[in-house]
mmCIF file of C-alpha atoms and ligand atoms in Angstrom:
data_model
loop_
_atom_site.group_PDB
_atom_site.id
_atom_site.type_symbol
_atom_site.label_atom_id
_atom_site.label_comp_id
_atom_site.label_asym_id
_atom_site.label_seq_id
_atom_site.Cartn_x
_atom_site.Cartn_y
_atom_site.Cartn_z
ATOM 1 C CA UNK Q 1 44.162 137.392 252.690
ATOM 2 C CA UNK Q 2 46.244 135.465 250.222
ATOM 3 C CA UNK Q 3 46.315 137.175 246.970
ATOM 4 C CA UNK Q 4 47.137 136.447 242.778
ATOM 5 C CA UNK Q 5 49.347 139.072 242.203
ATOM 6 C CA UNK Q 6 50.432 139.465 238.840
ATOM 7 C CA UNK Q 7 54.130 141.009 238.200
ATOM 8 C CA UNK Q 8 55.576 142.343 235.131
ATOM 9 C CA UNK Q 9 59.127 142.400 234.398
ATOM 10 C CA UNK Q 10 59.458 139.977 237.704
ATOM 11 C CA UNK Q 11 62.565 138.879 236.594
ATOM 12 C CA UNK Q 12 64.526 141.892 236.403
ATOM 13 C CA UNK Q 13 66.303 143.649 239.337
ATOM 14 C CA UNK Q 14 63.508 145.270 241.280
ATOM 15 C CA UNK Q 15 60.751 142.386 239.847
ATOM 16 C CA UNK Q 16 62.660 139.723 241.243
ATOM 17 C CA UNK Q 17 62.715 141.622 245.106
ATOM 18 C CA UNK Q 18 58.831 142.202 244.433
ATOM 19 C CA UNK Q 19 58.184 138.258 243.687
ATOM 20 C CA UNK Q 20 60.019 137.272 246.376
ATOM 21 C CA UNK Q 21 59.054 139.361 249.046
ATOM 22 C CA UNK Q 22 54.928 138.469 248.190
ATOM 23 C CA UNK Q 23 55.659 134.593 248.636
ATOM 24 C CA UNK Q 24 57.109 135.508 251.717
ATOM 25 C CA UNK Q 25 53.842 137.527 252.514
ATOM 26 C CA UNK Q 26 51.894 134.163 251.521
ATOM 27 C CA UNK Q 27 50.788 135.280 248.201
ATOM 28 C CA UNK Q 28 50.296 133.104 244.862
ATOM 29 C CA UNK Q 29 52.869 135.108 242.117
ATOM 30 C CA UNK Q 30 52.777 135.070 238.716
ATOM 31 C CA UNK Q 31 55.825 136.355 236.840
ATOM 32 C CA UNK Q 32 55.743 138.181 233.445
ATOM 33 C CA UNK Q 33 58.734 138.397 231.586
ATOM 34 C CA UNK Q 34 60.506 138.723 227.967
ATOM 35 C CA UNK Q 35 63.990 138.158 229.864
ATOM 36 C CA UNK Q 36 64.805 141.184 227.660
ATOM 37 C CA UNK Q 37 67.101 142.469 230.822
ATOM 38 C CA UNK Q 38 66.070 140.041 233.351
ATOM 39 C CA UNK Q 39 67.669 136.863 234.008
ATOM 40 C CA UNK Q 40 66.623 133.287 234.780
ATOM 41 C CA UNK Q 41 69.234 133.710 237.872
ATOM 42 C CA UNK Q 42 67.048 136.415 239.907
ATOM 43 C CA UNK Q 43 64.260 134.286 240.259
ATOM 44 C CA UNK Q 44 65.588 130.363 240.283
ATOM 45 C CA UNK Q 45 65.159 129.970 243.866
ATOM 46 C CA UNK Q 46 61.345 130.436 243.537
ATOM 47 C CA UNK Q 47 61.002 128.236 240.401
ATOM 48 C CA UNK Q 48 60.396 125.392 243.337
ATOM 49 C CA UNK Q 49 57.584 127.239 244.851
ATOM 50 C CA UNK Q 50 54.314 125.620 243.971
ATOM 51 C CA UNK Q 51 52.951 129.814 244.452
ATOM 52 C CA UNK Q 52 55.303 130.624 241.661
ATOM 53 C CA UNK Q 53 54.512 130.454 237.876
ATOM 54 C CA UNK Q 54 57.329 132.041 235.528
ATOM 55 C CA UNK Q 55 55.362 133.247 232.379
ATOM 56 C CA UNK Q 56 57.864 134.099 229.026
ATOM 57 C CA UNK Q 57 55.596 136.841 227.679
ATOM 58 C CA UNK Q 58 56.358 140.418 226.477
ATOM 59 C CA UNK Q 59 53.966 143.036 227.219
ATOM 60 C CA UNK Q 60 53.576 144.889 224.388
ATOM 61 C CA UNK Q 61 51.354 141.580 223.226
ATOM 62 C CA UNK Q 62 48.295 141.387 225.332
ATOM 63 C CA UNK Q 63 48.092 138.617 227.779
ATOM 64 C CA UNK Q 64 44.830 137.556 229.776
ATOM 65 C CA UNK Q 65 45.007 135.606 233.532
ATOM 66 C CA UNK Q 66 42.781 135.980 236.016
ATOM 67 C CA UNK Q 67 44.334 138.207 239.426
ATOM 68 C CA UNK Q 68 43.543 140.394 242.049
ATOM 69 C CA UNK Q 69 46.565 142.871 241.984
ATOM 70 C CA UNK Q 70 49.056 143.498 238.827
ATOM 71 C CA UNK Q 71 52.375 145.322 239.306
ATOM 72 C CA UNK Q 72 53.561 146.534 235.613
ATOM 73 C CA UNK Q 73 57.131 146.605 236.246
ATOM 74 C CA UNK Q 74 58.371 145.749 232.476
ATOM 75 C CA UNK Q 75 60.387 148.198 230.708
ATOM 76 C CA UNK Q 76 64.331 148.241 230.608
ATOM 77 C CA UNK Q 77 65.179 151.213 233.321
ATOM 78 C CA UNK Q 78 69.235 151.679 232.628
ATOM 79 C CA UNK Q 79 70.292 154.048 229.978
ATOM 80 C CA UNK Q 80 72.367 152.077 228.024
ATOM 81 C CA UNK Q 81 69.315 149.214 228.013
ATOM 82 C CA UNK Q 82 66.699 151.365 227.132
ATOM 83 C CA UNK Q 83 68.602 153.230 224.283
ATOM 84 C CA UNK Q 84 69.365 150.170 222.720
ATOM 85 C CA UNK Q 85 66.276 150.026 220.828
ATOM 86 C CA UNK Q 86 64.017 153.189 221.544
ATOM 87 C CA UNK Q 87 61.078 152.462 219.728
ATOM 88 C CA UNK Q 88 61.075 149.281 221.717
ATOM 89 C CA UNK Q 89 61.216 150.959 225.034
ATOM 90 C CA UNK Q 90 58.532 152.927 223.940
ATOM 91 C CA UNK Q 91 56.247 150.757 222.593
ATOM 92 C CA UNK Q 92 56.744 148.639 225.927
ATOM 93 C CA UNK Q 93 56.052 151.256 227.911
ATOM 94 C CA UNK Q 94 53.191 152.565 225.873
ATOM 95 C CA UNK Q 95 51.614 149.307 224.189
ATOM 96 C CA UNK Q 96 52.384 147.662 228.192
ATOM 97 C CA UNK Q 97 50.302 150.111 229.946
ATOM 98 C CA UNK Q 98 47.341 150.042 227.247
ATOM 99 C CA UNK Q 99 47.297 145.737 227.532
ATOM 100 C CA UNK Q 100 48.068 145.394 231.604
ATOM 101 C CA UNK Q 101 45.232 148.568 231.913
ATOM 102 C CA UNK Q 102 42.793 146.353 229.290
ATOM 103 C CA UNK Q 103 43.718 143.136 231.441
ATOM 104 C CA UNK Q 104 42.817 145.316 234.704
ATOM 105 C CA UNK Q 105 39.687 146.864 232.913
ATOM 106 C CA UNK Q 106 38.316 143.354 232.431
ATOM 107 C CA UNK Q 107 39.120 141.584 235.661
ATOM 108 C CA UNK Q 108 38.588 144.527 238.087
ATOM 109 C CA UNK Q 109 42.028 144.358 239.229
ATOM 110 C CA UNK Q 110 44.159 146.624 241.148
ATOM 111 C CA UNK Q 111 46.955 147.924 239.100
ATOM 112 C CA UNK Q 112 50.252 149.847 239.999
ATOM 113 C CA UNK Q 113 52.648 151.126 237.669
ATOM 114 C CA UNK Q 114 56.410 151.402 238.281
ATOM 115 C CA UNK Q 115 56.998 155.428 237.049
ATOM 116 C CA UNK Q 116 59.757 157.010 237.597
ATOM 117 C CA UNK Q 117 61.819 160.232 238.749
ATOM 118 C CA UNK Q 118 62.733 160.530 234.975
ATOM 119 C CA UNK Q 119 59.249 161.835 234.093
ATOM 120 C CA UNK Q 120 60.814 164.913 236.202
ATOM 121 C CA UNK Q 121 64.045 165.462 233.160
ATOM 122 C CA UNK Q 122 66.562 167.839 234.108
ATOM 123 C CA UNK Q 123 64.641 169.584 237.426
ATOM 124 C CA UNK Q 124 64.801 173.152 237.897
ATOM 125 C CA UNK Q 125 63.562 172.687 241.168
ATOM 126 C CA UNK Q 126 65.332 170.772 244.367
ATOM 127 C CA UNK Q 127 63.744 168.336 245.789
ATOM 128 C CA UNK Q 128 61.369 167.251 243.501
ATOM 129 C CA UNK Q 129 57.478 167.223 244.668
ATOM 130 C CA UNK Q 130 54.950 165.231 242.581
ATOM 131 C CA UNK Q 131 53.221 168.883 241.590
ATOM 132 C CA UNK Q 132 56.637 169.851 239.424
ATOM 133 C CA UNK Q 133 55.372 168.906 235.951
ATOM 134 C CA UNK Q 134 58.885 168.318 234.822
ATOM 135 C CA UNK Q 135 61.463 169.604 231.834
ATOM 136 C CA UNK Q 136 61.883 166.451 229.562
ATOM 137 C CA UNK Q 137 63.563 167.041 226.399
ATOM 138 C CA UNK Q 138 60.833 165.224 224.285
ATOM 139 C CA UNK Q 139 63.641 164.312 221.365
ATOM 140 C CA UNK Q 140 66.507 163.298 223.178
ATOM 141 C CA UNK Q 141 68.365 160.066 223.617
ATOM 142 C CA UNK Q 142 66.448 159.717 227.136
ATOM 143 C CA UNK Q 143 63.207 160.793 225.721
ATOM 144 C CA UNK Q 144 61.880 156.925 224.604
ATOM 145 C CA UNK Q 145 62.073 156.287 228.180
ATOM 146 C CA UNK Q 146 60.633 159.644 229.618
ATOM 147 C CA UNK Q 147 58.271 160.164 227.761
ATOM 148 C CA UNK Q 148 57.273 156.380 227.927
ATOM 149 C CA UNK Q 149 56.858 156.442 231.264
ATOM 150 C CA UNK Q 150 54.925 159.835 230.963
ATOM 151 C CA UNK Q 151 52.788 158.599 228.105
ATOM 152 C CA UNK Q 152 52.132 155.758 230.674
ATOM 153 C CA UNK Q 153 51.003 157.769 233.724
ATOM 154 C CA UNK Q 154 48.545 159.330 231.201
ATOM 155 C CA UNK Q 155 47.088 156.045 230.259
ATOM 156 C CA UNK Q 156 46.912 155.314 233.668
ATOM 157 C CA UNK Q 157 45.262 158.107 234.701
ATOM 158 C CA UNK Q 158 42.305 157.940 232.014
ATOM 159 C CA UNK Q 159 41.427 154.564 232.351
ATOM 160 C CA UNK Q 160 40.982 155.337 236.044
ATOM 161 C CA UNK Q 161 39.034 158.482 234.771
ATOM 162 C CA UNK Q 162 37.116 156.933 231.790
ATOM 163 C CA UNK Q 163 36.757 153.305 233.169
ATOM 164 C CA UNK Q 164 37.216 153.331 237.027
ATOM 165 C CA UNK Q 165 40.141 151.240 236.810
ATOM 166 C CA UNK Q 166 41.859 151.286 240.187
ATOM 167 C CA UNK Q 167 45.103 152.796 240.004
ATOM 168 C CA UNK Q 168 48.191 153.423 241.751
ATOM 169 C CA UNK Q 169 51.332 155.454 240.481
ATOM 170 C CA UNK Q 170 54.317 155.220 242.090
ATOM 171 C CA UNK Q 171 57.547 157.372 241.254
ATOM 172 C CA UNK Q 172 60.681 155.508 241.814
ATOM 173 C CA UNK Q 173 64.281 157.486 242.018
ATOM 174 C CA UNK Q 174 66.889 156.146 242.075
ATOM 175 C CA UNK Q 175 66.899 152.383 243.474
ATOM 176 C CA UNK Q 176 70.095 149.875 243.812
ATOM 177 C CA UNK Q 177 70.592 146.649 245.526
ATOM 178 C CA UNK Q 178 71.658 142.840 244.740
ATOM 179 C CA UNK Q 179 70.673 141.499 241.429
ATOM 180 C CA UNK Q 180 71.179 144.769 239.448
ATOM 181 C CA UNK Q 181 72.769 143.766 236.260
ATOM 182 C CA UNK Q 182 76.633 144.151 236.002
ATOM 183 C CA UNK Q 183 76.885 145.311 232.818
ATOM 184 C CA UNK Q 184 73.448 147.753 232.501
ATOM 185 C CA UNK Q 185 75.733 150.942 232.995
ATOM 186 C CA UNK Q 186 74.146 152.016 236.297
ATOM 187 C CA UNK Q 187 76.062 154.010 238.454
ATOM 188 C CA UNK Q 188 75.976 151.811 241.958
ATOM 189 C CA UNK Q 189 76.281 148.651 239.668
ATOM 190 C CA UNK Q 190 79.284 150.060 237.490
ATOM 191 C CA UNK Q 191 81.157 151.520 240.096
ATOM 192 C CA UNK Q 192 81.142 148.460 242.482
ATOM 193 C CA UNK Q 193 82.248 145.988 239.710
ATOM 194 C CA UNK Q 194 85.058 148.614 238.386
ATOM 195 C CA UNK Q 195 85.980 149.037 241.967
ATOM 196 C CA UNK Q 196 86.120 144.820 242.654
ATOM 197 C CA UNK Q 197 88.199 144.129 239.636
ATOM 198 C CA UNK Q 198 90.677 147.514 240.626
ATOM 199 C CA UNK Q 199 89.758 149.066 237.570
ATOM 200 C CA UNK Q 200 89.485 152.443 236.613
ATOM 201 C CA UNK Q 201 86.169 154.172 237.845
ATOM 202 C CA UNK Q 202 84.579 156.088 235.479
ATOM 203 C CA UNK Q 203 83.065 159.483 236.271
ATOM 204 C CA UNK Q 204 80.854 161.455 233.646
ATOM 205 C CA UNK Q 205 81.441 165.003 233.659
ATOM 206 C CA UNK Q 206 83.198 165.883 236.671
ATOM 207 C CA UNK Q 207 81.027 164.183 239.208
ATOM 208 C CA UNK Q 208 79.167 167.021 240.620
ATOM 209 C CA UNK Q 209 75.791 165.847 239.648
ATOM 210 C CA UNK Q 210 73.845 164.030 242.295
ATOM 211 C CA UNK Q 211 71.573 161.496 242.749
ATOM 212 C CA UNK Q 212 70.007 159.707 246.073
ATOM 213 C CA UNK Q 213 69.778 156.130 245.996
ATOM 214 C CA UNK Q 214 67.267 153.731 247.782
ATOM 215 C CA UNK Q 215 68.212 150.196 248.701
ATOM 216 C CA UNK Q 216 65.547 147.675 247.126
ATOM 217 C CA UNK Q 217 64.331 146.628 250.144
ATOM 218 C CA UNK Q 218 62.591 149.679 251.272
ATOM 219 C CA UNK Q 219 61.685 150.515 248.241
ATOM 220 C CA UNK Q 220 59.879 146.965 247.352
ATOM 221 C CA UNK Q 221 58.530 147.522 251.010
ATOM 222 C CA UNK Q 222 56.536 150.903 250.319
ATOM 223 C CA UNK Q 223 55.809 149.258 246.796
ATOM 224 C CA UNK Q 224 54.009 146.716 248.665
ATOM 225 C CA UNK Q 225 52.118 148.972 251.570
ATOM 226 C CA UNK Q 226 51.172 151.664 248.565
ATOM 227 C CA UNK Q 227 49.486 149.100 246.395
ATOM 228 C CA UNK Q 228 47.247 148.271 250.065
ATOM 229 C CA UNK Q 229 45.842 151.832 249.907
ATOM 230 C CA UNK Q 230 42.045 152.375 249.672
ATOM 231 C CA UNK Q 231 40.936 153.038 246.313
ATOM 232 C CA UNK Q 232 40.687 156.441 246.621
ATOM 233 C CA UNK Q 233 44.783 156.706 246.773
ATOM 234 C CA UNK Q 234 46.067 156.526 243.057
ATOM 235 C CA UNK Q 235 49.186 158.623 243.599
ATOM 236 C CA UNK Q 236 51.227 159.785 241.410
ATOM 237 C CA UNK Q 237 53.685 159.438 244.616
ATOM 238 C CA UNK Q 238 57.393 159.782 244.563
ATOM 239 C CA UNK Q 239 59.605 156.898 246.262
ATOM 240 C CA UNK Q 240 63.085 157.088 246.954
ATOM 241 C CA UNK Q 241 65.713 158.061 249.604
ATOM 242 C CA UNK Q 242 65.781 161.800 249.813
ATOM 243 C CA UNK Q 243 69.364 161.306 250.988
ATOM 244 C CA UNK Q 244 71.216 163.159 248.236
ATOM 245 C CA UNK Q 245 75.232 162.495 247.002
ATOM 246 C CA UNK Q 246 77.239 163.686 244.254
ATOM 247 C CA UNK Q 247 78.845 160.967 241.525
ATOM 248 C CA UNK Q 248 82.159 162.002 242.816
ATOM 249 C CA UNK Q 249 81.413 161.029 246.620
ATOM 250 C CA UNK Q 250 79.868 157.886 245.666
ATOM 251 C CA UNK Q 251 82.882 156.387 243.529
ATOM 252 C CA UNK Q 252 85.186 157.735 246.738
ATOM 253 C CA UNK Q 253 82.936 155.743 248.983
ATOM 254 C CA UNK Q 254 82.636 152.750 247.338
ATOM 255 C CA UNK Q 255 86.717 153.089 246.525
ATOM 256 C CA UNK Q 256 86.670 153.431 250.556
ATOM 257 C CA UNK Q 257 84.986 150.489 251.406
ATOM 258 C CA UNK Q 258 86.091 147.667 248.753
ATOM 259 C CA UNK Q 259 89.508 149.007 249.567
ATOM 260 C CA UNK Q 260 89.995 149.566 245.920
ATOM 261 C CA UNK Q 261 93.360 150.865 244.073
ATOM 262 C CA UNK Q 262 90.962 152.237 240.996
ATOM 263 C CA UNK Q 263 91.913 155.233 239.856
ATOM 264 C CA UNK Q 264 89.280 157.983 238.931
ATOM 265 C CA UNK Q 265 89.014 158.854 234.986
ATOM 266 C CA UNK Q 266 86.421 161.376 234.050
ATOM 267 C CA UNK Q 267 84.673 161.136 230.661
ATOM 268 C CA UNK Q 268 81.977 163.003 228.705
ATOM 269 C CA UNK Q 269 78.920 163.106 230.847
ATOM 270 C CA UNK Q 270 75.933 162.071 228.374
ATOM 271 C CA UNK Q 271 73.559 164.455 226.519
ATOM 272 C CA UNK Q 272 70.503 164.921 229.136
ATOM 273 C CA UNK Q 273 71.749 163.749 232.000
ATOM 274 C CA UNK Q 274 70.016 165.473 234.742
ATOM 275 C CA UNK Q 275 72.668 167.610 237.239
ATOM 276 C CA UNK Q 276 70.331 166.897 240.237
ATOM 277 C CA UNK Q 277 67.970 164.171 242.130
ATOM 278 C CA UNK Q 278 66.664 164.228 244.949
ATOM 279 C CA UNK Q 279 62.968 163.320 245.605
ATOM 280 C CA UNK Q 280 60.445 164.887 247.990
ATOM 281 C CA UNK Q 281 58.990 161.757 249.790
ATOM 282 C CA UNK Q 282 56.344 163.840 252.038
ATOM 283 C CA UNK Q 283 53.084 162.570 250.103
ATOM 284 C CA UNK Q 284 54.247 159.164 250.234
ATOM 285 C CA UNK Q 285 55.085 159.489 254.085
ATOM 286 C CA UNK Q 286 51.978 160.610 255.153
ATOM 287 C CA UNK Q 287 49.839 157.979 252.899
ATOM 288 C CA UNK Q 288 51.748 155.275 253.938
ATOM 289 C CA UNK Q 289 53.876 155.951 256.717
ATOM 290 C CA UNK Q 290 57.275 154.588 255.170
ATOM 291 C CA UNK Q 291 60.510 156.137 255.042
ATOM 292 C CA UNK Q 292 63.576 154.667 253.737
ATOM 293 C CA UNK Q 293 65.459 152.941 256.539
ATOM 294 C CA UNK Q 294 68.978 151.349 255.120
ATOM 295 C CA UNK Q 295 71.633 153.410 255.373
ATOM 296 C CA UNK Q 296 73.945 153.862 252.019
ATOM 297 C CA UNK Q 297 76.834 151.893 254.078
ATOM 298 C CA UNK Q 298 74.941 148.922 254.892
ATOM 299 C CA UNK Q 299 73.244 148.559 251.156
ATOM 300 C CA UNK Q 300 76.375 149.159 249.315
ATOM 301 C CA UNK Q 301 78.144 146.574 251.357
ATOM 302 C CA UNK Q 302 74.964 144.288 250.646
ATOM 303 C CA UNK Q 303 75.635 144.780 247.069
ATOM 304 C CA UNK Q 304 79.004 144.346 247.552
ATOM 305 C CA UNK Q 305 79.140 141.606 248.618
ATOM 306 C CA UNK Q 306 76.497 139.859 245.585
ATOM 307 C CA UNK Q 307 78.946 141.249 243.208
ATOM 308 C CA UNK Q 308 82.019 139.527 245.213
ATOM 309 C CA UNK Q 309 79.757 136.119 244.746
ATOM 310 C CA UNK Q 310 78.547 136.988 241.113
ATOM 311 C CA UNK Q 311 81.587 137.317 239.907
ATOM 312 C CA UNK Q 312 83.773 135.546 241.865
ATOM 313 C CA UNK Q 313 86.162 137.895 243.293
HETATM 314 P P1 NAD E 1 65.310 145.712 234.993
HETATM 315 O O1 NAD E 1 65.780 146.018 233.616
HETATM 316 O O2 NAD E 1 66.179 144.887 235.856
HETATM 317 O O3 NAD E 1 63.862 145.033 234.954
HETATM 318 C C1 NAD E 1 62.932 145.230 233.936
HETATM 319 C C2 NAD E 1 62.328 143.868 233.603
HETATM 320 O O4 NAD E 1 61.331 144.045 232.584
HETATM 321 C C3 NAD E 1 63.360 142.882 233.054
HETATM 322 O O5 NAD E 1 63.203 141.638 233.679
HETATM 323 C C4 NAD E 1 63.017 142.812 231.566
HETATM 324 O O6 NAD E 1 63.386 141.577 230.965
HETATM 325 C C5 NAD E 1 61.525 143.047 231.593
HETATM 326 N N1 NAD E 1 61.000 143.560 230.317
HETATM 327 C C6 NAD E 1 61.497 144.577 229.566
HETATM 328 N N2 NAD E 1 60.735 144.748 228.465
HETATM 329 C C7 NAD E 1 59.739 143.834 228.541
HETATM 330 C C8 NAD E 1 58.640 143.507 227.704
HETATM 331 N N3 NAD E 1 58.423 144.160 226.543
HETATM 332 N N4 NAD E 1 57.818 142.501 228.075
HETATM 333 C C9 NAD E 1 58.034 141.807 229.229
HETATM 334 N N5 NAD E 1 59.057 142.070 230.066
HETATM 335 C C10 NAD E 1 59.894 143.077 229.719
HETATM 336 O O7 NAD E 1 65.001 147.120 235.682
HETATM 337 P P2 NAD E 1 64.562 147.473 237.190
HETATM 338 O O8 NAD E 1 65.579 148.380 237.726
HETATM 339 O O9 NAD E 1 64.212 146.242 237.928
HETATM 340 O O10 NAD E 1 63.253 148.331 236.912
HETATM 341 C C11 NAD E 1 61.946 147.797 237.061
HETATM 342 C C12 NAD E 1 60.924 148.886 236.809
HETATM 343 O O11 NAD E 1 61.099 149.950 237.751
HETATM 344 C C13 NAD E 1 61.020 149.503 235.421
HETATM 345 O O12 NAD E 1 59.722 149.753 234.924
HETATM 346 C C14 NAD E 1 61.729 150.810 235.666
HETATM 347 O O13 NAD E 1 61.384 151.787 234.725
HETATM 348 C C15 NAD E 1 61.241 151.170 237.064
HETATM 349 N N6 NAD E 1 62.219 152.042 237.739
HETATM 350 C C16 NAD E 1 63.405 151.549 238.205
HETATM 351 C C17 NAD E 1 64.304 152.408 238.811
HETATM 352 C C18 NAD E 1 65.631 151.930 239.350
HETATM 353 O O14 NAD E 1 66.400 152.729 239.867
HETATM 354 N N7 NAD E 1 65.960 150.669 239.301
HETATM 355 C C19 NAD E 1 64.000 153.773 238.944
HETATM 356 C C20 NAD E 1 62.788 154.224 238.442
HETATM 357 C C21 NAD E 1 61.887 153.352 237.866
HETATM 358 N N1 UDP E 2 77.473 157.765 235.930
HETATM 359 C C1 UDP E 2 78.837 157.904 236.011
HETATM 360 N N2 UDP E 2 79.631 156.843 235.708
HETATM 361 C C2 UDP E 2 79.109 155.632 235.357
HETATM 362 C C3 UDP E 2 77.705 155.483 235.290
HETATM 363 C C4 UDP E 2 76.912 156.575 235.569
HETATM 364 O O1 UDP E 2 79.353 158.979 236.349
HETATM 365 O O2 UDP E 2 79.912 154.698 235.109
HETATM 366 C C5 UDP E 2 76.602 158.911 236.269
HETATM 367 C C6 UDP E 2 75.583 159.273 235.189
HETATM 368 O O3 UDP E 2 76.140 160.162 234.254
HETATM 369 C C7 UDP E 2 74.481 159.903 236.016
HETATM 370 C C8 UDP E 2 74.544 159.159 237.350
HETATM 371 O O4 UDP E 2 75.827 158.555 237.399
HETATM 372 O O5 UDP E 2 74.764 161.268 236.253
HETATM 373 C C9 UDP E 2 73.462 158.104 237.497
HETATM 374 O O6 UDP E 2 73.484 157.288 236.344
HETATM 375 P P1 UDP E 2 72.567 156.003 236.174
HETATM 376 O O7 UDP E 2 72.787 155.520 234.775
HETATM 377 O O8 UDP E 2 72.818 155.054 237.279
HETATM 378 O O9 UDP E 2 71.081 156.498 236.363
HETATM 379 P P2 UDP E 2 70.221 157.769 235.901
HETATM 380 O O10 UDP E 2 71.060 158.724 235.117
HETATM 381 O O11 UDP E 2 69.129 157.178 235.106
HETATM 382 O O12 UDP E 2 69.803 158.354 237.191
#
């Protein structure tokens, strides 16, 4: 059945997948964006689409359109983005959730919110199961964004309770592909344009932390398959690759494969930075039968390979 799916932040690096990859499924898409840290680039080949509308909009002013389904994707997700300005992040987050819910409220949509593994902090357990309730620091540099996002699943959560909105909350880990900004200070993204231009690759600490990283595709894939649940499925369900690698490996691999002469330099590793990742992605296989199926080779050459073309290497 062809759908009116609204998405939020559809011009950022995940949004952009998300909007494509509904068109392709025959749906109308309507894109929601403050171009904050998207760009006009990830989504000009759909601009010709007649199913595609590109709305400038941020969230944290309410917004009214009739849909079926709403994906609330806005919010900056790098660290360096979403320190920039924190009471921006948080009010996006926050003041976001509270107008997409409203929207939903009134138009009896389904809505699914893009959480994340941060709502988790600094684990003390390994892997992470959706029944940890986390270790946040709630006034630390990361803390507009964690407890944004937590703030959020709360919202979510009591309108579903209070109002019957229908709900779905997905926690995403870790997630890199094409179109991820070059200069948002992600790992994958950072280390592949240092590593292109031969230039030193910078570790924080000394590497050991780890992380597991999910190529957008699946990801935008389960995004897609959890959001066609039955009501009854509101999650909160992690999403990731459960493969697991420290910093250190990563910059040697990606070294490895561009055939890069960058050297390694280690620098301070950033106040909160959690020393594991890894998420436990049972819940989420049994509801929807997905697993992650790109290996880390094949995506990082992927994303190689946009940077190569972005910035003409
Ligand atoms: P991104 O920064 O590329 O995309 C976010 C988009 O939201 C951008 O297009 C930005 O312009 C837009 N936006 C920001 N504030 C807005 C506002 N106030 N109003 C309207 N639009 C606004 O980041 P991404 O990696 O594509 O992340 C998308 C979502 O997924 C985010 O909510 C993020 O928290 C979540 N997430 C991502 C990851 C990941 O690894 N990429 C992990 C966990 C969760
Ligand atoms: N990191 C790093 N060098 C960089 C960028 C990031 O060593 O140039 C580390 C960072 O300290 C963190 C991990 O890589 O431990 C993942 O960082 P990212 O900002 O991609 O995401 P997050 O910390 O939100 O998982």
């Amino acid at each position: 059945m062809k759908k009116k799916i609204l998405v939020t932040g559809g011009a950022g690096f995940i949004g952009s997948h998300l909007c494509e990859k509904l068109l392709s499924m025959g749906h109308e898409v309507i894109c929601l964006d403050n171009f904050f840290t998207g760009q006009k680039e990830n989504i000009i080949h759909l601009i010709d689409n007649p199913f595609f509308e590109l709305i400038r909009h941020d969230v944290t002013m309410p917004f009214f359109i009739e849909v079926d389904e709403i994906y609330n994707l806005a919010c900056p997700a790098s660290p360096v983005h979403y320190q920039h300005n924190a009471i921006k992040t948080i009010k996006t987050s926050v003041m976001g959730s509270v107008n997409m819910l409203g929207l939903a409220k009134r138009i009896k949509a389904k809505i699914l919110q893009a959480s994340t593994s941060e709502v988790y902090g600094i684990p003390d357990i390994s892997p992470q199961p959706e029944s940890y309730w986390g270790n946040v620091n709630p006034i630390g540099p990361r803390s507009c964004y964690d407890e944004g996002k937590r703030c959020a699943e709360s919202l979510f959560i009591n309108y579903h309770i209070q109002n019957n909105v229908k709900i779905k909350i997905l926690r995403i880990f870790n997630t890199y592909g094409p179109r991820m900004h070059p200069n948002d200070g992600r790992v994958v993204s950072n280390f592949i344009v240092q590593a292109i231009q031969n230039k030193d690759i910078t570790i924080y600490g000394d590497g050991s932390q780890t992380r597991s990283f999910c190529f957008v595709d699946d990801l935008v894939d389960g995004m897609i398959k959890f959001m066609d649940t039955p009501n009854d499925v509101i999650g909160p369900a992690n999403i990731g690759n459960p493969e697991e690698y420290r910093i250190i490996d990563l910059a040697k691999k990606i070294i490895d494969i561009t055939n890069s002469s960058s050297k390694l330099v280690y620098m301070p590793l950033p106040q909160d930075d959690p020393s594991q990742r890894k998420p436990d992605i049972t819940l989420v296989k049994q509801l929807i039968h997905w697993q992650p199926t790109t290996k880390l080779i094949d995506g990082l050459n992927k994303t190689i390979s946009y940077f190569h073309k972005t910035l003409k290497t």
